[in-house]
Short mmCIF file of C-alpha atoms in Angstrom, two decimals:
data_model
loop_
_atom_site.label_atom_id
_atom_site.label_comp_id
_atom_site.label_asym_id
_atom_site.label_seq_id
_atom_site.Cartn_x
_atom_site.Cartn_y
_atom_site.Cartn_z
CA MET P 1 -22.76 40.76 15.19
CA SER P 2 -21.81 38.47 18.04
CA ASN P 3 -24.27 35.85 19.00
CA LEU P 4 -23.76 35.64 22.70
CA THR P 5 -26.97 33.74 23.41
CA ASN P 6 -25.70 30.80 21.37
CA GLN P 7 -22.57 30.38 23.38
CA GLU P 8 -22.46 27.86 26.10
CA SER P 9 -20.68 30.14 28.53
CA ILE P 10 -20.63 33.87 28.95
CA PRO P 11 -17.34 35.31 27.56
CA ASN P 12 -15.05 36.44 30.28
CA ILE P 13 -13.14 39.68 29.63
CA MET P 14 -10.36 41.11 31.78
CA ILE P 15 -9.81 44.86 31.67
CA ILE P 16 -6.43 46.10 32.92
CA ASP P 17 -6.30 49.87 33.41
CA ASP P 18 -4.92 51.96 36.28
CA MET P 19 -7.55 54.69 35.76
CA PRO P 20 -10.72 53.72 37.64
CA GLU P 21 -12.89 55.92 35.40
CA ASN P 22 -11.69 54.05 32.28
CA LEU P 23 -12.50 50.76 33.97
CA ASP P 24 -15.97 52.06 34.80
CA ILE P 25 -16.74 53.19 31.27
CA LEU P 26 -15.54 49.98 29.65
CA SER P 27 -17.18 47.75 32.24
CA GLY P 28 -20.45 49.57 31.70
CA MET P 29 -20.34 49.16 27.92
CA LEU P 30 -19.43 45.52 28.03
CA GLU P 31 -21.74 44.39 30.84
CA GLU P 32 -24.59 45.87 28.90
CA LYS P 33 -23.59 43.56 26.03
CA GLY P 34 -23.73 40.54 28.35
CA TYR P 35 -20.02 40.00 28.89
CA LYS P 36 -18.63 39.03 32.26
CA ILE P 37 -16.03 41.66 33.29
CA ARG P 38 -12.98 41.31 35.48
CA PRO P 39 -11.51 44.78 36.14
CA VAL P 40 -7.94 45.01 37.41
CA THR P 41 -5.97 48.17 38.16
CA ASN P 42 -2.38 46.96 37.68
CA GLY P 43 -0.32 44.52 35.66
CA LYS P 44 0.99 42.53 38.56
CA SER P 45 -2.35 41.55 40.03
CA ALA P 46 -3.66 40.96 36.49
CA LEU P 47 -0.93 38.41 35.80
CA HIS P 48 -1.67 36.74 39.11
CA SER P 49 -5.38 36.59 38.40
CA ILE P 50 -4.90 35.31 34.80
CA LYS P 51 -2.84 32.40 36.04
CA ILE P 52 -5.63 31.34 38.34
CA SER P 53 -8.37 31.65 35.76
CA GLN P 54 -7.89 32.46 32.10
CA PRO P 55 -10.07 35.16 30.56
CA ASP P 56 -11.33 34.78 26.97
CA LEU P 57 -9.94 38.19 26.03
CA ILE P 58 -7.87 40.95 27.64
CA LEU P 59 -8.26 44.73 27.23
CA LEU P 60 -4.94 46.19 28.22
CA ASP P 61 -4.05 49.82 28.77
CA ILE P 62 -0.64 50.83 27.45
CA ASN P 63 0.23 53.64 29.83
CA MET P 64 0.17 52.37 33.36
CA SER P 65 2.50 53.18 36.25
CA GLU P 66 4.75 50.37 37.58
CA MET P 67 4.27 47.80 34.83
CA ASN P 68 3.06 49.16 31.47
CA GLY P 69 0.84 47.33 29.01
CA TYR P 70 3.69 46.18 26.75
CA GLU P 71 5.43 44.49 29.65
CA VAL P 72 2.22 42.68 30.70
CA CYS P 73 1.68 41.60 27.08
CA SER P 74 5.23 40.32 26.68
CA GLN P 75 4.95 38.24 29.83
CA LEU P 76 1.71 36.66 28.63
CA LYS P 77 3.11 36.00 25.16
CA ASN P 78 6.09 34.25 26.68
CA ASP P 79 3.91 31.84 28.63
CA GLU P 80 2.96 28.74 26.61
CA LYS P 81 -0.30 28.38 28.48
CA LEU P 82 -1.38 32.00 28.22
CA LYS P 83 -0.02 33.16 24.88
CA GLU P 84 -3.21 32.35 22.96
CA ILE P 85 -5.39 34.74 24.93
CA PRO P 86 -6.25 37.62 22.52
CA ILE P 87 -5.09 41.02 23.77
CA ILE P 88 -6.63 44.30 22.63
CA PHE P 89 -4.67 47.40 23.64
CA ILE P 90 -6.19 50.61 24.91
CA SER P 91 -4.30 53.54 23.46
CA ALA P 92 -4.58 57.30 23.12
CA LEU P 93 -6.08 58.35 19.80
CA ASN P 94 -3.70 58.81 16.86
CA ASP P 95 -0.57 57.76 18.61
CA THR P 96 0.98 55.89 15.66
CA SER P 97 4.04 54.57 17.46
CA ASP P 98 1.80 53.07 20.18
CA LYS P 99 -0.32 51.25 17.63
CA LEU P 100 2.71 49.89 15.75
CA LYS P 101 4.24 48.54 18.89
CA ALA P 102 0.93 47.09 20.04
CA PHE P 103 0.71 44.93 16.92
CA SER P 104 4.34 44.00 16.84
CA ILE P 105 4.40 42.54 20.33
CA GLY P 106 1.37 40.35 19.74
CA GLY P 107 -1.74 42.47 20.27
CA VAL P 108 -4.61 41.53 17.97
CA ASP P 109 -6.02 45.08 17.86
CA TYR P 110 -6.38 48.30 19.81
CA ILE P 111 -9.18 50.64 20.83
CA THR P 112 -8.71 54.34 21.27
CA LYS P 113 -9.47 56.79 24.03
CA PRO P 114 -11.92 58.51 24.24
CA PHE P 115 -13.85 55.29 23.78
CA GLN P 116 -16.25 55.02 20.87
CA HIS P 117 -19.00 52.67 21.98
CA ASP P 118 -19.46 50.95 18.61
CA GLU P 119 -15.77 50.61 18.00
CA VAL P 120 -15.15 49.02 21.35
CA ILE P 121 -18.02 46.58 21.01
CA ALA P 122 -17.16 45.65 17.39
CA ARG P 123 -13.47 44.98 18.07
CA ILE P 124 -14.21 42.90 21.14
CA ASP P 125 -17.02 40.99 19.42
CA THR P 126 -14.71 40.23 16.52
CA HIS P 127 -12.06 38.65 18.66
CA ILE P 128 -14.45 36.88 21.01
CA LYS P 129 -16.17 35.45 17.98
CA MET P 130 -12.91 34.22 16.50
CA HIS P 131 -11.84 32.78 19.80
CA TYR P 132 -15.12 30.81 20.16
CA MET P 133 -15.10 29.70 16.51
CA GLN P 134 -11.65 28.27 16.95
CA ILE P 135 -12.78 26.38 20.05
CA GLU P 136 -15.87 25.13 18.18
CA LEU P 137 -13.83 24.05 15.16
CA GLU P 138 -11.44 22.18 17.35
CA LYS P 139 -14.37 20.45 19.07
CA HIS P 140 -15.90 19.52 15.73
CA ASN P 141 -12.63 18.21 14.41
CA THR P 142 -12.16 16.04 17.50
CA GLU P 143 -15.70 14.74 17.14
CA LEU P 144 -15.15 14.02 13.45
CA GLU P 145 -11.91 12.25 14.18
CA SER P 146 -13.50 10.04 16.84
CA LEU P 147 -16.40 9.25 14.53
CA VAL P 148 -14.02 8.20 11.78
CA LEU P 149 -12.02 6.11 14.25
CA SER P 150 -15.13 4.38 15.54
CA GLN P 151 -16.24 3.70 11.98
CA VAL P 152 -12.85 2.27 11.10
CA LYS P 153 -12.99 0.11 14.21
CA GLU P 154 -16.47 -1.05 13.31
CA ILE P 155 -15.31 -2.08 9.84
CA TYR P 156 -12.24 -3.76 11.26
CA ASP P 157 -14.21 -5.68 13.90
CA SER P 158 -16.80 -6.84 11.39
CA GLN P 159 -14.07 -7.97 9.02
CA MET P 160 -12.42 -9.94 11.79
CA ALA P 161 -15.75 -11.48 12.80
CA THR P 162 -16.41 -12.48 9.16
CA ILE P 163 -12.98 -14.02 8.81
CA PHE P 164 -13.49 -15.89 12.03
CA SER P 165 -16.88 -17.21 10.86
CA LEU P 166 -15.34 -18.51 7.65
CA ALA P 167 -12.51 -20.15 9.54
CA LYS P 168 -15.11 -21.68 11.86
CA LEU P 169 -17.03 -22.95 8.82
CA THR P 170 -13.98 -24.76 7.42
CA GLU P 171 -13.34 -26.19 10.89
CA SER P 172 -16.91 -27.53 11.09
CA ARG P 173 -16.07 -30.26 8.57
CA ASP P 174 -13.52 -31.59 10.97
CA ASP P 175 -14.66 -33.96 13.64
CA ASP P 176 -15.74 -32.44 16.98
CA THR P 177 -13.11 -29.72 17.27
CA GLY P 178 -15.64 -27.56 19.15
CA ARG P 179 -14.20 -24.33 20.42
CA HIS P 180 -10.67 -25.09 19.25
CA LEU P 181 -10.37 -21.81 17.37
CA GLU P 182 -11.59 -19.67 20.23
CA ARG P 183 -9.11 -21.34 22.66
CA VAL P 184 -6.26 -21.07 20.21
CA GLN P 185 -6.89 -17.34 19.79
CA ILE P 186 -6.79 -16.66 23.48
CA VAL P 187 -3.85 -18.93 24.32
CA CYS P 188 -1.81 -17.47 21.42
CA ARG P 189 -2.48 -14.00 22.75
CA THR P 190 -1.65 -14.97 26.37
CA LEU P 191 1.55 -16.67 25.34
CA SER P 192 2.64 -13.74 23.17
CA LYS P 193 2.04 -11.32 26.04
CA ASN P 194 4.28 -13.46 28.23
CA LEU P 195 7.03 -13.66 25.60
CA LEU P 196 6.92 -9.85 25.37
CA LYS P 197 8.41 -9.74 28.87
CA LYS P 198 11.63 -11.31 27.56
CA ASP P 199 14.24 -8.80 26.39
CA LYS P 200 14.70 -10.66 23.15
CA TYR P 201 11.11 -10.19 22.07
CA GLU P 202 10.61 -6.73 23.54
CA LYS P 203 10.86 -5.07 20.15
CA ILE P 204 9.41 -7.88 18.04
CA ILE P 205 6.19 -8.54 19.89
CA THR P 206 4.21 -5.33 19.80
CA THR P 207 0.58 -4.73 20.74
CA GLU P 208 -0.03 -4.90 16.99
CA PHE P 209 1.59 -8.35 16.89
CA ILE P 210 -0.56 -9.54 19.74
CA ASP P 211 -3.70 -8.23 18.09
CA GLN P 212 -2.67 -9.85 14.78
CA ILE P 213 -1.89 -13.26 16.23
CA TYR P 214 -5.26 -13.22 18.03
CA ASN P 215 -7.03 -12.58 14.72
CA ALA P 216 -4.81 -14.62 12.38
CA SER P 217 -4.42 -17.78 14.47
CA PRO P 218 -7.90 -19.12 13.50
CA LEU P 219 -6.67 -19.24 9.89
CA HIS P 220 -4.05 -21.92 10.58
CA ASP P 221 -6.11 -24.83 9.23
CA ILE P 222 -8.25 -23.18 6.54
CA GLY P 223 -6.42 -25.25 3.90
CA LYS P 224 -8.20 -28.33 5.29
CA VAL P 225 -11.16 -27.33 3.13
CA ALA P 226 -9.25 -28.86 0.22
CA ILE P 227 -8.64 -32.20 1.99
CA PRO P 228 -11.10 -34.95 0.92
CA ASP P 229 -13.46 -36.35 3.56
CA ASN P 230 -12.01 -39.85 3.42
CA ILE P 231 -8.66 -38.46 4.62
CA LEU P 232 -9.77 -35.60 6.84
CA LEU P 233 -12.33 -37.70 8.69
CA LYS P 234 -10.54 -41.06 8.66
CA PRO P 235 -10.84 -42.59 12.14
CA GLY P 236 -7.63 -44.64 11.88
CA LYS P 237 -4.01 -43.84 11.09
CA LEU P 238 -3.38 -42.25 7.69
CA THR P 239 -1.30 -44.12 5.10
CA ALA P 240 1.91 -42.46 3.90
CA GLU P 241 0.14 -41.43 0.74
CA GLU P 242 -2.87 -40.01 2.63
CA PHE P 243 -0.57 -38.17 5.00
CA GLU P 244 1.17 -36.51 2.05
CA ILE P 245 -2.20 -35.19 0.96
CA MET P 246 -3.09 -34.15 4.52
CA LYS P 247 0.16 -32.13 4.69
CA THR P 248 -0.96 -29.99 1.74
CA HIS P 249 -3.47 -28.19 3.99
CA THR P 250 -0.58 -25.91 5.00
CA THR P 251 0.32 -24.86 1.44
CA MET P 252 -3.31 -24.74 0.27
CA GLY P 253 -4.22 -22.42 3.16
CA ALA P 254 -1.22 -20.17 2.57
CA GLU P 255 -1.80 -19.98 -1.19
CA THR P 256 -5.41 -18.94 -0.71
CA LEU P 257 -4.36 -16.14 1.60
CA GLU P 258 -1.53 -15.16 -0.75
CA TYR P 259 -4.10 -14.41 -3.39
CA SER P 260 -5.57 -11.70 -1.11
CA PHE P 261 -2.13 -10.59 0.06
CA LYS P 262 -1.19 -9.73 -3.55
CA LEU P 263 -4.08 -7.31 -3.61
CA TYR P 264 -3.17 -5.82 -0.23
CA PRO P 265 0.59 -6.19 0.03
CA LYS P 266 0.84 -3.83 3.01
CA ASN P 267 -1.52 -5.89 5.12
CA LYS P 268 0.43 -7.38 8.02
CA PHE P 269 -2.53 -9.39 9.22
CA LEU P 270 -2.66 -11.32 5.95
CA LYS P 271 1.11 -11.76 6.01
CA MET P 272 0.84 -13.32 9.46
CA GLY P 273 -2.07 -15.50 8.35
CA ILE P 274 0.06 -16.84 5.51
CA ASP P 275 3.02 -17.53 7.86
CA ILE P 276 0.81 -19.31 10.33
CA ALA P 277 -1.09 -21.40 7.77
CA ARG P 278 2.08 -22.45 5.97
CA HIS P 279 4.47 -22.99 8.82
CA HIS P 280 2.57 -24.17 11.86
CA HIS P 281 3.73 -27.76 11.23
CA GLU P 282 7.40 -26.89 10.86
CA ARG P 283 9.64 -28.27 13.58
CA TRP P 284 12.52 -26.53 15.40
CA ASP P 285 14.94 -29.25 14.25
CA GLY P 286 13.96 -28.84 10.59
CA SER P 287 12.06 -32.13 10.22
CA GLY P 288 8.61 -30.58 9.82
CA TYR P 289 6.65 -29.62 6.74
CA PRO P 290 6.07 -28.16 4.20
CA ASP P 291 9.40 -26.29 3.87
CA LYS P 292 11.55 -28.10 6.46
CA LEU P 293 12.47 -24.75 8.00
CA SER P 294 14.40 -24.88 11.24
CA GLY P 295 15.09 -22.70 14.29
CA GLU P 296 14.35 -19.04 13.92
CA ASN P 297 13.87 -19.38 10.19
CA ILE P 298 10.38 -20.46 11.14
CA PRO P 299 8.32 -17.29 11.60
CA LEU P 300 7.77 -16.48 15.27
CA CYS P 301 3.97 -16.51 14.95
CA ALA P 302 4.11 -20.04 13.49
CA ARG P 303 6.42 -21.23 16.31
CA ILE P 304 3.94 -19.92 18.84
CA MET P 305 0.98 -21.40 16.94
CA SER P 306 2.69 -24.81 16.77
CA VAL P 307 2.93 -25.17 20.54
CA VAL P 308 -0.60 -23.83 21.12
CA ASP P 309 -2.13 -26.07 18.42
CA VAL P 310 -0.43 -29.19 19.74
CA TYR P 311 -1.53 -28.48 23.33
CA ASP P 312 -5.11 -28.00 22.25
CA ALA P 313 -5.17 -31.09 19.99
CA MET P 314 -3.67 -33.32 22.71
CA ARG P 315 -6.12 -32.21 25.34
CA SER P 316 -9.12 -32.67 23.05
CA LYS P 317 -11.00 -35.84 22.30
CA ARG P 318 -10.84 -36.92 18.68
CA CYS P 319 -12.53 -39.80 16.86
CA TYR P 320 -9.18 -41.61 16.85
CA LYS P 321 -7.95 -40.71 20.39
CA GLU P 322 -8.88 -39.94 23.97
CA PRO P 323 -7.99 -36.57 25.58
CA ARG P 324 -4.74 -36.23 27.56
CA THR P 325 -4.43 -34.40 30.88
CA HIS P 326 -2.86 -30.99 31.29
CA GLU P 327 0.22 -32.44 33.04
CA GLU P 328 0.81 -35.11 30.39
CA THR P 329 0.50 -32.55 27.63
CA LEU P 330 2.75 -30.02 29.39
CA ASN P 331 5.40 -32.68 29.87
CA GLU P 332 5.32 -33.51 26.15
CA ILE P 333 5.75 -29.88 25.28
CA ILE P 334 8.73 -29.49 27.59
CA LYS P 335 10.19 -32.76 26.36
CA TYR P 336 10.01 -31.71 22.73
CA GLY P 337 11.32 -28.17 23.33
CA GLY P 338 14.46 -27.98 21.15
CA THR P 339 13.33 -30.72 18.73
CA GLN P 340 9.72 -30.08 17.74
CA PHE P 341 9.23 -26.74 19.46
CA ASP P 342 11.23 -23.55 19.94
CA PRO P 343 12.75 -24.23 23.39
CA GLU P 344 12.13 -20.68 24.60
CA ILE P 345 8.50 -20.77 23.63
CA ALA P 346 8.10 -24.21 25.28
CA MET P 347 9.64 -22.68 28.44
CA ALA P 348 7.32 -19.68 28.29
CA PHE P 349 4.42 -22.04 27.89
CA ASN P 350 5.58 -23.89 30.97
CA ASP P 351 6.00 -20.62 32.89
CA MET P 352 2.37 -19.78 32.42
CA ASN P 353 0.89 -23.19 32.22
CA LYS P 354 -1.47 -22.51 35.17
CA GLU P 355 -3.06 -19.61 33.33
CA ILE P 356 -3.38 -21.72 30.15
CA TYR P 357 -4.89 -24.54 32.18
CA ASP P 358 -7.51 -22.11 33.54
CA ILE P 359 -8.33 -20.82 30.07
CA TRP P 360 -8.70 -24.35 28.81
CA GLU P 361 -10.92 -25.46 31.66
CA LYS P 362 -13.15 -22.44 31.20
CA MET P 363 -13.46 -22.94 27.45
CA LYS P 364 -13.36 -26.70 27.06
CA ASP P 365 -16.04 -28.45 25.05
CA MET V 1 -3.47 28.39 16.89
CA TYR V 2 -5.13 28.96 13.54
CA ASN V 3 -5.91 26.00 11.40
CA LYS V 4 -3.36 25.74 8.65
CA SER V 5 -5.95 25.18 5.97
CA ILE V 6 -7.50 28.60 6.53
CA PHE V 7 -5.49 30.40 3.90
CA LYS V 8 -5.15 27.52 1.53
CA GLU V 9 -6.65 29.56 -1.27
CA GLN V 10 -5.59 33.03 -2.23
CA ALA V 11 -8.00 35.44 -0.53
CA ASP V 12 -9.79 37.81 -2.89
CA ILE V 13 -10.27 41.42 -1.74
CA LEU V 14 -12.48 43.97 -3.48
CA ILE V 15 -11.55 47.65 -2.79
CA VAL V 16 -14.11 50.33 -3.54
CA ASP V 17 -12.97 53.98 -3.56
CA ASP V 18 -13.81 56.75 -6.02
CA THR V 19 -10.43 58.47 -5.59
CA PRO V 20 -7.74 56.75 -7.70
CA GLU V 21 -4.96 58.03 -5.35
CA ASN V 22 -6.64 56.34 -2.38
CA LEU V 23 -7.04 53.11 -4.33
CA ASP V 24 -3.42 53.32 -5.21
CA ILE V 25 -2.34 53.60 -1.58
CA LEU V 26 -4.26 50.48 -0.66
CA ILE V 27 -3.02 48.58 -3.74
CA GLN V 28 0.55 49.48 -2.80
CA LEU V 29 -0.08 48.41 0.74
CA LEU V 30 -1.54 45.04 -0.23
CA LYS V 31 0.78 44.44 -3.18
CA ASN V 32 3.21 42.32 -1.24
CA THR V 33 0.63 40.11 0.41
CA ARG V 34 -0.82 36.86 -0.89
CA TYR V 35 -4.13 38.51 -1.49
CA ASN V 36 -5.65 39.00 -4.89
CA ILE V 37 -6.71 42.66 -5.20
CA ARG V 38 -9.67 43.90 -7.22
CA PRO V 39 -9.90 47.75 -7.23
CA VAL V 40 -13.06 49.48 -8.41
CA THR V 41 -14.04 53.17 -8.38
CA SER V 42 -17.81 53.09 -7.79
CA GLY V 43 -20.51 51.28 -5.89
CA LYS V 44 -22.20 50.29 -9.12
CA THR V 45 -19.09 48.62 -10.54
CA ALA V 46 -18.48 47.05 -7.17
CA LEU V 47 -21.88 45.34 -7.28
CA GLN V 48 -21.27 44.06 -10.79
CA SER V 49 -17.89 42.78 -9.75
CA VAL V 50 -19.25 41.13 -6.63
CA LEU V 51 -21.92 39.29 -8.61
CA TYR V 52 -19.36 38.15 -11.15
CA LYS V 53 -17.17 36.62 -8.45
CA LEU V 54 -17.70 36.74 -4.66
CA PRO V 55 -14.74 38.37 -2.91
CA ASP V 56 -13.60 37.11 0.55
CA LEU V 57 -13.57 40.65 1.93
CA MET V 58 -14.44 44.21 0.90
CA LEU V 59 -12.76 47.50 1.81
CA ILE V 60 -15.25 50.31 1.20
CA ASP V 61 -14.77 54.08 1.25
CA ILE V 62 -17.73 55.88 2.80
CA TYR V 63 -17.99 59.07 0.78
CA MET V 64 -18.47 58.41 -2.86
CA PRO V 65 -20.71 60.19 -5.38
CA GLU V 66 -23.81 58.41 -6.69
CA MET V 67 -23.79 55.49 -4.30
CA ASP V 68 -22.09 55.97 -0.92
CA GLY V 69 -20.44 53.28 1.17
CA TYR V 70 -23.38 52.78 3.54
CA THR V 71 -25.79 52.22 0.65
CA LEU V 72 -23.41 49.77 -1.04
CA CYS V 73 -22.93 47.87 2.23
CA GLY V 74 -26.70 47.85 2.83
CA ILE V 75 -27.36 46.27 -0.57
CA ILE V 76 -24.77 43.60 0.12
CA LYS V 77 -26.08 42.81 3.61
CA ASN V 78 -29.66 42.48 2.30
CA ASP V 79 -28.69 39.91 -0.35
CA ASP V 80 -28.62 36.33 0.96
CA LYS V 81 -25.87 35.37 -1.43
CA LEU V 82 -23.65 38.33 -0.54
CA LYS V 83 -24.33 39.03 3.10
CA ASN V 84 -21.53 36.85 4.44
CA ILE V 85 -18.84 38.99 2.81
CA PRO V 86 -17.10 40.94 5.59
CA VAL V 87 -17.08 44.68 4.94
CA ILE V 88 -14.46 47.02 6.42
CA PHE V 89 -15.10 50.76 6.02
CA ILE V 90 -12.31 53.21 5.42
CA SER V 91 -12.94 56.91 6.05
CA ALA V 92 -11.30 60.15 7.20
CA HIS V 93 -14.26 60.85 9.48
CA THR V 94 -13.77 60.46 13.20
CA ASP V 95 -17.27 61.56 14.16
CA PRO V 96 -18.78 58.96 16.51
CA ASP V 97 -22.12 59.13 14.67
CA GLU V 98 -20.44 58.25 11.37
CA ILE V 99 -18.62 55.33 12.99
CA SER V 100 -21.85 54.19 14.53
CA LYS V 101 -23.63 54.35 11.19
CA ALA V 102 -20.92 52.24 9.58
CA TYR V 103 -21.36 49.47 12.13
CA SER V 104 -25.12 49.55 11.93
CA ALA V 105 -24.93 49.33 8.13
CA GLY V 106 -23.32 45.94 8.71
CA GLY V 107 -19.59 46.78 8.63
CA VAL V 108 -17.32 44.57 10.75
CA ASP V 109 -14.73 47.31 11.25
CA TYR V 110 -13.98 50.93 10.60
CA ILE V 111 -10.51 52.21 9.76
CA ILE V 112 -9.80 55.92 10.12
CA LYS V 113 -7.62 57.67 7.53
CA PRO V 114 -4.76 58.33 7.64
CA PHE V 115 -4.23 54.73 8.69
CA ASN V 116 -1.10 52.88 9.56
CA HIS V 117 -0.23 49.92 7.40
CA GLU V 118 0.12 47.39 10.15
CA GLU V 119 -3.37 48.24 11.37
CA VAL V 120 -5.00 47.73 7.99
CA LEU V 121 -3.15 44.46 7.39
CA LYS V 122 -4.02 43.11 10.80
CA ARG V 123 -7.72 43.95 10.54
CA ILE V 124 -7.94 42.41 7.07
CA GLU V 125 -6.20 39.31 8.33
CA THR V 126 -8.53 39.04 11.35
CA HIS V 127 -11.71 39.28 9.27
CA LEU V 128 -10.43 36.94 6.61
CA LYS V 129 -9.62 34.45 9.36
CA ILE V 130 -13.14 34.67 10.73
CA HIS V 131 -14.59 34.38 7.22
CA PHE V 132 -12.58 31.26 6.45
CA LEU V 133 -13.24 29.80 9.90
CA GLU V 134 -16.96 30.16 9.23
CA ILE V 135 -16.58 28.33 5.94
CA GLU V 136 -14.49 25.63 7.53
CA LEU V 137 -16.90 25.21 10.40
CA ASP V 138 -19.79 24.84 7.95
CA GLU V 139 -17.89 22.18 6.03
CA CYS V 140 -17.03 20.46 9.23
CA LYS V 141 -20.69 20.41 10.35
CA THR V 142 -21.84 19.05 6.97
CA LYS V 143 -19.24 16.31 7.15
CA LEU V 144 -20.18 15.46 10.70
CA SER V 145 -23.88 15.14 9.94
CA LYS V 146 -23.07 13.01 6.88
CA TYR V 147 -21.02 10.68 9.07
CA GLU V 148 -23.69 10.54 11.70
CA LYS V 149 -26.26 9.53 9.10
CA ASN V 150 -24.02 6.77 7.83
CA LEU V 151 -23.33 5.25 11.22
#
């Protein structure tokens, strides 16, 4: 019945009996079957030995001097680490009270003296088989779980890559923005990680938030797809009328994402994408657009995005302007903390400006 | 330790014994469990019943007129569709040769009459667990290979 050859390791069985001749008989039967036997003649040394190395199954004699089988069993069943080891009792034939007690204190079965070869082998095989099947099932379940997880991750990663490509495509209409989106992703993440260190944000900025801002930040300007070329690509200053149209890239972007968000209302990534697209031109003092939100009414992700976007735009060359230096840009950000920018985020930006400078230098166009 | 899903369905147990009083004892014993009990009085009816619906476990008396327990077990173990049903023998015989014969006929256990209730319940539970673990393991393997193909 048991299929010992298929098992990776040889089952290890401990026999606890104070009668050497019983140990001999049982060891003989079981070694012949291919089991590895650990014979012990008293409960105390058995417990000691089990703690060092766990057997797969225990054969335990009930009547032993010093510590009897029930006591050994109780001690094992009270130990979290050892309680799952199956115990088969060795009892005298037809002693009903023995059998009852054996089951009630946690034995899985018993075998009777004088030993019946087939009975002994069958009972042990049964419990060894069950023991190994449980281990195998657990292994399979873990494997299945990790496969599902890796599949979910694969789908997630490919979705994020697709979203990024589309954002990149919309960006390509714009004049030489180069690796703007890649830089913005990384700086947003870096800045968020730094904000996390402040008590105030400890509970708001989670690893999930950091992951989301990394993936959602490239969506900030997707609404620019709807802006006509003569405005989007105009080399000179926009007229008031043109600027009004330009401003709609925030609402257009948000509305596009809202369409998807209605289908997936639990999706926090889309929610953040909407907040970023709509509010990344809001100003701390309430003079921004499109909703003239002020202070902490502006979603945190959009307040972070606003600083990061301005830094990147100032440092980049555009058809209508030359790039500014890191110091100049940093000074502007500090200067406008409290009016244009959230002062705390401007400060955090300053705190880690060296790191941001390095990122920028490494990734500049 | 055992997976919770193991007993999600009511286990179905077929009892074969030609003596109505013996059947009655087992029915009384299993009455308060979650098992569904199907008592039959001969090997022939047992085979019909098994083909009609596969039980999850069988309790078989050894000495029966016409077809004895060994023969019944042998037929079941030689049929690919039936051979996975665990068979537990119940008999008053304590002769080692009889016990040996029961195991070599394909029985997973042998319970000697008069039995104690706890013992019967425990052995049934053990072999049902193994039976359901086998099914679960099979399902798990199928699922795993399906996933691996899709990756």
